[in-house]
Coordinates of C-alpha atoms and ligand atoms in Angstrom, one line a residue:
M1 CA 139.8 121.0 80.5
A2 CA 138.1 120.0 83.7
A3 CA 134.3 119.9 83.6
Q4 CA 132.1 122.3 85.5
I5 CA 130.4 120.5 88.4
I6 CA 126.6 120.8 88.5
D7 CA 125.8 121.4 92.2
G8 CA 122.7 119.3 92.9
K9 CA 122.6 120.4 96.5
A10 CA 122.3 124.1 95.5
V11 CA 119.7 123.5 92.8
S12 CA 117.6 121.2 95.1
A13 CA 117.7 123.9 97.8
K14 CA 116.4 126.4 95.3
V15 CA 113.6 124.1 94.2
K16 CA 112.6 123.3 97.9
E17 CA 112.6 127.1 98.7
E18 CA 110.3 127.7 95.8
V19 CA 108.0 125.0 97.1
R20 CA 108.1 126.4 100.6
Q21 CA 107.2 129.9 99.3
Q22 CA 104.3 128.6 97.3
I23 CA 102.9 126.7 100.3
E24 CA 103.2 129.8 102.4
R25 CA 101.9 132.2 99.8
E26 CA 98.9 130.1 99.0
G27 CA 98.3 129.0 102.6
L28 CA 98.3 125.3 101.6
D29 CA 97.9 122.4 104.0
V30 CA 99.9 119.6 102.4
G31 CA 100.5 116.1 103.7
L32 CA 102.8 113.2 102.5
A33 CA 102.6 109.6 103.8
V34 CA 105.9 107.7 103.6
V35 CA 105.6 103.9 104.0
I36 CA 108.7 101.8 104.7
V37 CA 108.6 98.1 105.1
G38 CA 111.5 96.3 106.8
D39 CA 114.9 97.7 107.8
D40 CA 117.0 98.2 104.7
P41 CA 119.6 100.8 105.8
A42 CA 119.7 102.6 102.5
S43 CA 115.9 102.9 102.4
R44 CA 116.0 104.2 106.0
V45 CA 118.4 107.0 104.9
Y46 CA 116.2 107.9 101.9
V47 CA 113.1 108.0 104.1
N48 CA 114.8 110.2 106.7
N49 CA 115.9 112.6 104.0
K50 CA 112.4 112.8 102.6
K51 CA 111.0 113.6 106.0
K52 CA 113.6 116.3 106.5
A53 CA 112.8 117.9 103.1
C54 CA 109.1 117.9 104.1
E55 CA 110.0 119.9 107.2
V56 CA 112.0 122.4 105.2
C57 CA 109.1 122.9 102.8
G58 CA 106.3 123.1 105.3
I59 CA 104.8 119.7 104.3
K60 CA 103.4 117.5 107.0
S61 CA 104.9 114.0 106.8
Y62 CA 103.4 110.9 108.2
E63 CA 105.7 107.9 108.5
Y64 CA 104.5 104.3 108.5
A65 CA 107.4 102.0 109.4
L66 CA 106.1 98.4 109.1
P67 CA 108.0 95.2 110.1
A68 CA 109.6 93.1 107.4
E69 CA 107.1 90.3 108.0
T70 CA 104.1 92.6 107.0
T71 CA 101.7 90.7 104.7
E72 CA 100.6 92.0 101.3
E73 CA 97.1 92.2 102.6
E74 CA 98.2 94.4 105.5
L75 CA 100.1 96.7 103.3
L76 CA 97.3 97.0 100.8
E77 CA 94.9 97.8 103.6
L78 CA 97.2 100.6 104.7
V79 CA 97.3 101.9 101.2
D80 CA 93.5 101.9 101.1
T81 CA 93.3 103.8 104.3
L82 CA 95.8 106.4 103.1
N83 CA 93.9 106.7 99.8
A84 CA 90.8 107.6 101.8
D85 CA 92.6 110.0 104.2
K86 CA 91.9 113.7 103.3
N87 CA 95.0 114.8 105.2
V88 CA 97.2 112.7 103.0
N89 CA 97.9 114.3 99.6
G90 CA 100.8 112.1 98.5
I91 CA 101.6 108.4 99.2
L92 CA 105.1 107.1 98.8
V93 CA 105.9 103.4 99.3
Q94 CA 109.7 103.1 99.6
L95 CA 111.2 100.5 97.2
P96 CA 112.5 97.9 97.2
L97 CA 109.9 96.0 99.2
P98 CA 110.8 92.7 100.9
K99 CA 110.7 89.8 98.4
H100 CA 107.4 88.3 99.5
L101 CA 105.5 91.5 98.6
N102 CA 104.5 92.2 95.0
E103 CA 105.7 95.8 94.2
E104 CA 103.6 96.2 91.1
K105 CA 100.4 95.2 92.9
V106 CA 101.1 97.7 95.8
I107 CA 101.9 100.5 93.4
E108 CA 98.8 99.9 91.4
R109 CA 96.7 100.1 94.6
I110 CA 97.9 103.7 95.2
S111 CA 95.4 106.3 94.0
P112 CA 96.9 107.8 90.8
M113 CA 96.0 111.2 92.2
K114 CA 98.2 110.6 95.2
D115 CA 101.0 108.7 93.4
V116 CA 103.8 111.3 93.9
D117 CA 106.5 108.9 92.7
A118 CA 104.6 108.7 89.3
F119 CA 105.0 104.9 89.4
H120 CA 101.4 103.9 88.8
A121 CA 100.7 102.7 85.2
A122 CA 98.1 105.5 84.7
N123 CA 100.8 108.1 85.5
V124 CA 103.5 106.3 83.5
G125 CA 101.1 106.3 80.5
K126 CA 100.6 110.1 80.9
I127 CA 104.3 110.6 80.9
M128 CA 104.6 108.7 77.6
I129 CA 101.9 110.9 76.0
G130 CA 103.5 114.0 77.4
N131 CA 100.4 115.2 79.3
Y132 CA 101.3 114.7 82.9
A133 CA 100.7 116.2 86.4
F134 CA 103.4 114.2 88.2
L135 CA 106.9 114.2 86.9
P136 CA 108.9 111.1 87.6
C137 CA 111.2 112.4 90.4
T138 CA 114.6 111.2 89.5
P139 CA 114.4 111.9 85.7
A140 CA 112.7 115.3 86.4
G141 CA 115.6 116.1 88.8
C142 CA 118.1 115.3 86.0
M143 CA 116.3 117.6 83.7
E144 CA 116.4 120.4 86.3
L145 CA 120.2 119.9 86.6
I146 CA 120.6 120.0 82.8
H147 CA 118.5 123.2 82.6
S148 CA 120.4 124.8 85.5
A149 CA 123.6 124.4 83.5
G150 CA 122.0 126.3 80.7
I151 CA 121.9 123.3 78.3
D152 CA 119.3 123.1 75.6
V153 CA 118.4 119.5 74.9
S154 CA 116.8 120.1 71.5
G155 CA 118.6 118.3 68.7
K156 CA 121.2 116.8 71.0
E157 CA 122.3 113.2 70.9
C158 CA 121.2 111.8 74.3
V159 CA 122.2 108.4 75.5
V160 CA 120.6 106.8 78.6
I161 CA 122.4 103.8 80.0
G162 CA 119.8 101.7 81.9
R163 CA 116.1 100.9 81.1
S164 CA 114.5 100.7 84.5
N165 CA 110.9 101.7 84.9
I166 CA 111.9 104.2 87.7
V167 CA 114.8 106.0 85.8
G168 CA 115.9 104.9 82.4
K169 CA 112.6 104.7 80.5
P170 CA 111.0 107.9 81.9
M171 CA 114.3 109.7 81.5
A172 CA 114.3 108.8 77.8
M173 CA 110.7 110.2 77.6
L174 CA 111.6 113.5 79.2
L175 CA 114.6 114.0 76.9
L176 CA 112.4 113.1 73.9
H177 CA 109.8 115.7 75.0
E178 CA 112.5 118.3 74.8
N179 CA 113.4 117.2 71.3
G180 CA 116.6 115.2 72.1
T181 CA 117.6 112.4 69.8
V182 CA 117.4 109.6 72.4
T183 CA 119.1 106.1 72.5
V184 CA 118.5 103.8 75.5
C185 CA 121.3 101.3 76.2
H186 CA 121.2 98.2 78.3
S187 CA 123.0 95.0 79.1
R188 CA 122.4 93.5 75.6
T189 CA 123.5 96.7 73.7
K190 CA 126.3 95.9 71.2
D191 CA 129.3 98.1 71.3
L192 CA 128.1 100.2 74.2
K193 CA 131.3 102.2 74.2
E194 CA 130.7 103.4 70.6
V195 CA 127.1 104.3 71.3
C196 CA 128.0 106.2 74.5
R197 CA 130.7 108.1 72.6
R198 CA 128.1 109.6 70.4
A199 CA 126.3 111.3 73.3
D200 CA 126.2 115.1 73.8
I201 CA 124.2 114.3 76.9
L202 CA 125.0 111.0 78.7
V203 CA 122.8 109.8 81.5
A204 CA 124.2 106.8 83.6
A205 CA 121.6 104.8 85.4
V206 CA 123.2 101.4 85.6
G207 CA 123.7 100.8 89.3
R208 CA 127.3 99.7 89.0
A209 CA 130.2 101.6 90.6
N210 CA 132.5 103.4 88.2
F211 CA 130.9 101.7 85.1
V212 CA 131.3 104.7 82.8
T213 CA 135.0 105.4 82.0
A214 CA 136.6 108.2 80.0
D215 CA 136.9 106.2 76.8
M216 CA 133.1 106.0 76.7
V217 CA 132.7 109.8 76.8
K218 CA 132.9 112.3 74.0
D219 CA 135.0 115.4 74.6
G220 CA 132.7 118.2 76.0
A221 CA 129.7 115.9 76.8
V222 CA 127.3 116.6 79.6
V223 CA 127.4 113.7 82.0
I224 CA 124.6 113.0 84.5
D225 CA 125.3 110.3 87.1
V226 CA 122.2 108.7 88.6
G227 CA 124.1 105.9 90.4
I228 CA 124.4 105.6 94.2
N229 CA 126.8 102.8 94.9
R230 CA 129.3 101.8 97.5
G231 CA 132.8 101.6 96.1
E232 CA 135.4 99.0 97.2
D233 CA 136.6 101.6 99.7
G234 CA 133.1 101.7 101.2
K235 CA 132.5 105.3 100.1
L236 CA 129.4 106.4 98.1
C237 CA 130.2 106.6 94.4
G238 CA 128.2 107.0 91.2
D239 CA 128.1 104.9 88.0
V240 CA 130.7 107.3 86.5
K241 CA 134.4 107.2 87.1
F242 CA 134.4 110.8 88.2
D243 CA 138.1 111.5 88.3
E244 CA 138.8 110.6 84.7
V245 CA 135.4 111.5 83.1
S246 CA 135.5 115.0 84.7
E247 CA 138.6 115.7 82.7
K248 CA 136.7 115.1 79.5
A249 CA 133.2 116.3 80.1
S250 CA 132.0 119.9 79.9
F251 CA 129.5 119.4 82.8
I252 CA 129.2 116.6 85.3
T253 CA 127.1 115.8 88.3
P254 CA 128.9 114.5 91.4
V255 CA 127.9 111.7 93.7
P256 CA 126.9 112.5 96.4
G257 CA 125.5 116.0 95.9
G258 CA 124.2 115.6 92.3
V259 CA 121.0 113.8 91.3
G260 CA 120.2 112.4 94.8
P261 CA 119.1 115.6 96.4
M262 CA 117.1 116.5 93.2
T263 CA 114.9 113.4 93.4
I264 CA 113.7 114.5 96.8
A265 CA 113.2 118.1 95.8
M266 CA 111.0 117.0 92.8
L267 CA 109.1 114.8 95.2
M268 CA 108.2 117.9 97.2
K269 CA 107.0 119.6 94.0
N270 CA 104.8 116.6 93.2
T271 CA 103.3 116.6 96.6
V272 CA 102.1 120.2 96.2
M273 CA 100.9 119.3 92.7
A274 CA 98.9 116.4 94.3
K275 CA 97.3 118.8 96.8
K276 CA 96.3 121.1 93.8
I277 CA 94.7 118.3 91.7
Q278 CA 92.8 117.0 94.7
S279 CA 91.2 120.4 95.6
Ligands
GUN1 N1 113.7 103.5 95.9 C1 114.7 104.1 95.2 N2 114.3 105.2 94.6 C2 113.0 105.4 94.9 C3 112.1 106.4 94.7 O1 112.3 107.4 94.0 N3 110.8 106.2 95.2 C4 110.5 105.2 96.0 N4 109.3 105.1 96.4 N5 111.4 104.2 96.2 C5 112.6 104.3 95.7

């Protein structure tokens, strides 16, 4: 039977509307600074989408578009300025940065109270403990999609493919907090197919087009596709071979229109949270 498609656009619109209503109801004055260095076209699209979401929610957005030659010192100076700016509640430095800039150093410079991506080691540590203000945006978006489909994670076999700091590792933590039995797979995993076939909930965060095929998926599994890739035809596609996997899964997220819009909606939520913990 064909899977039910989880509509990330609809769920994200609902989350953003809740954020908008909260800001209106509580009369909050919320600001997000978005920093982009260089002219990576994908990053430009993401940054524009983040600015649009701010408009929808009633959050002021401040864009800092810096040239690719920006030095580390200049970027760190900007972060310091934004850390001290009372109108800025959240700071987001779009990744990846040009190669001559040390991403870790830049992220660590952001005040943890303004780190709406939850990338700072202090916030990552809180996620690990389970006592956190900021949710990691993409994993939190995946959890919202799972909940929106009425799925209870407790006791389920959860397999995450990918161990990045941004998605794979925090995703595993959020599933664990909800009492999933979690396995994290990566490029050295032996017998990946067999491990994936155990999953009741399979999260693909590999960054390779059409990596997950139907033979890797258990009948009736819930499949969450975090990938945003360009296929050979130049079209956007996920990490999951949608046409064949959707014949086997019970629920599946599409690309585009699945996890992508959720990341931005959760960022809006974090920005309001930032305002709250700063006041
Ligand atoms: N690059 C890809 N995803 C993200 C994200 O969620 N936040 C930031 N800052 N950069 C990214």
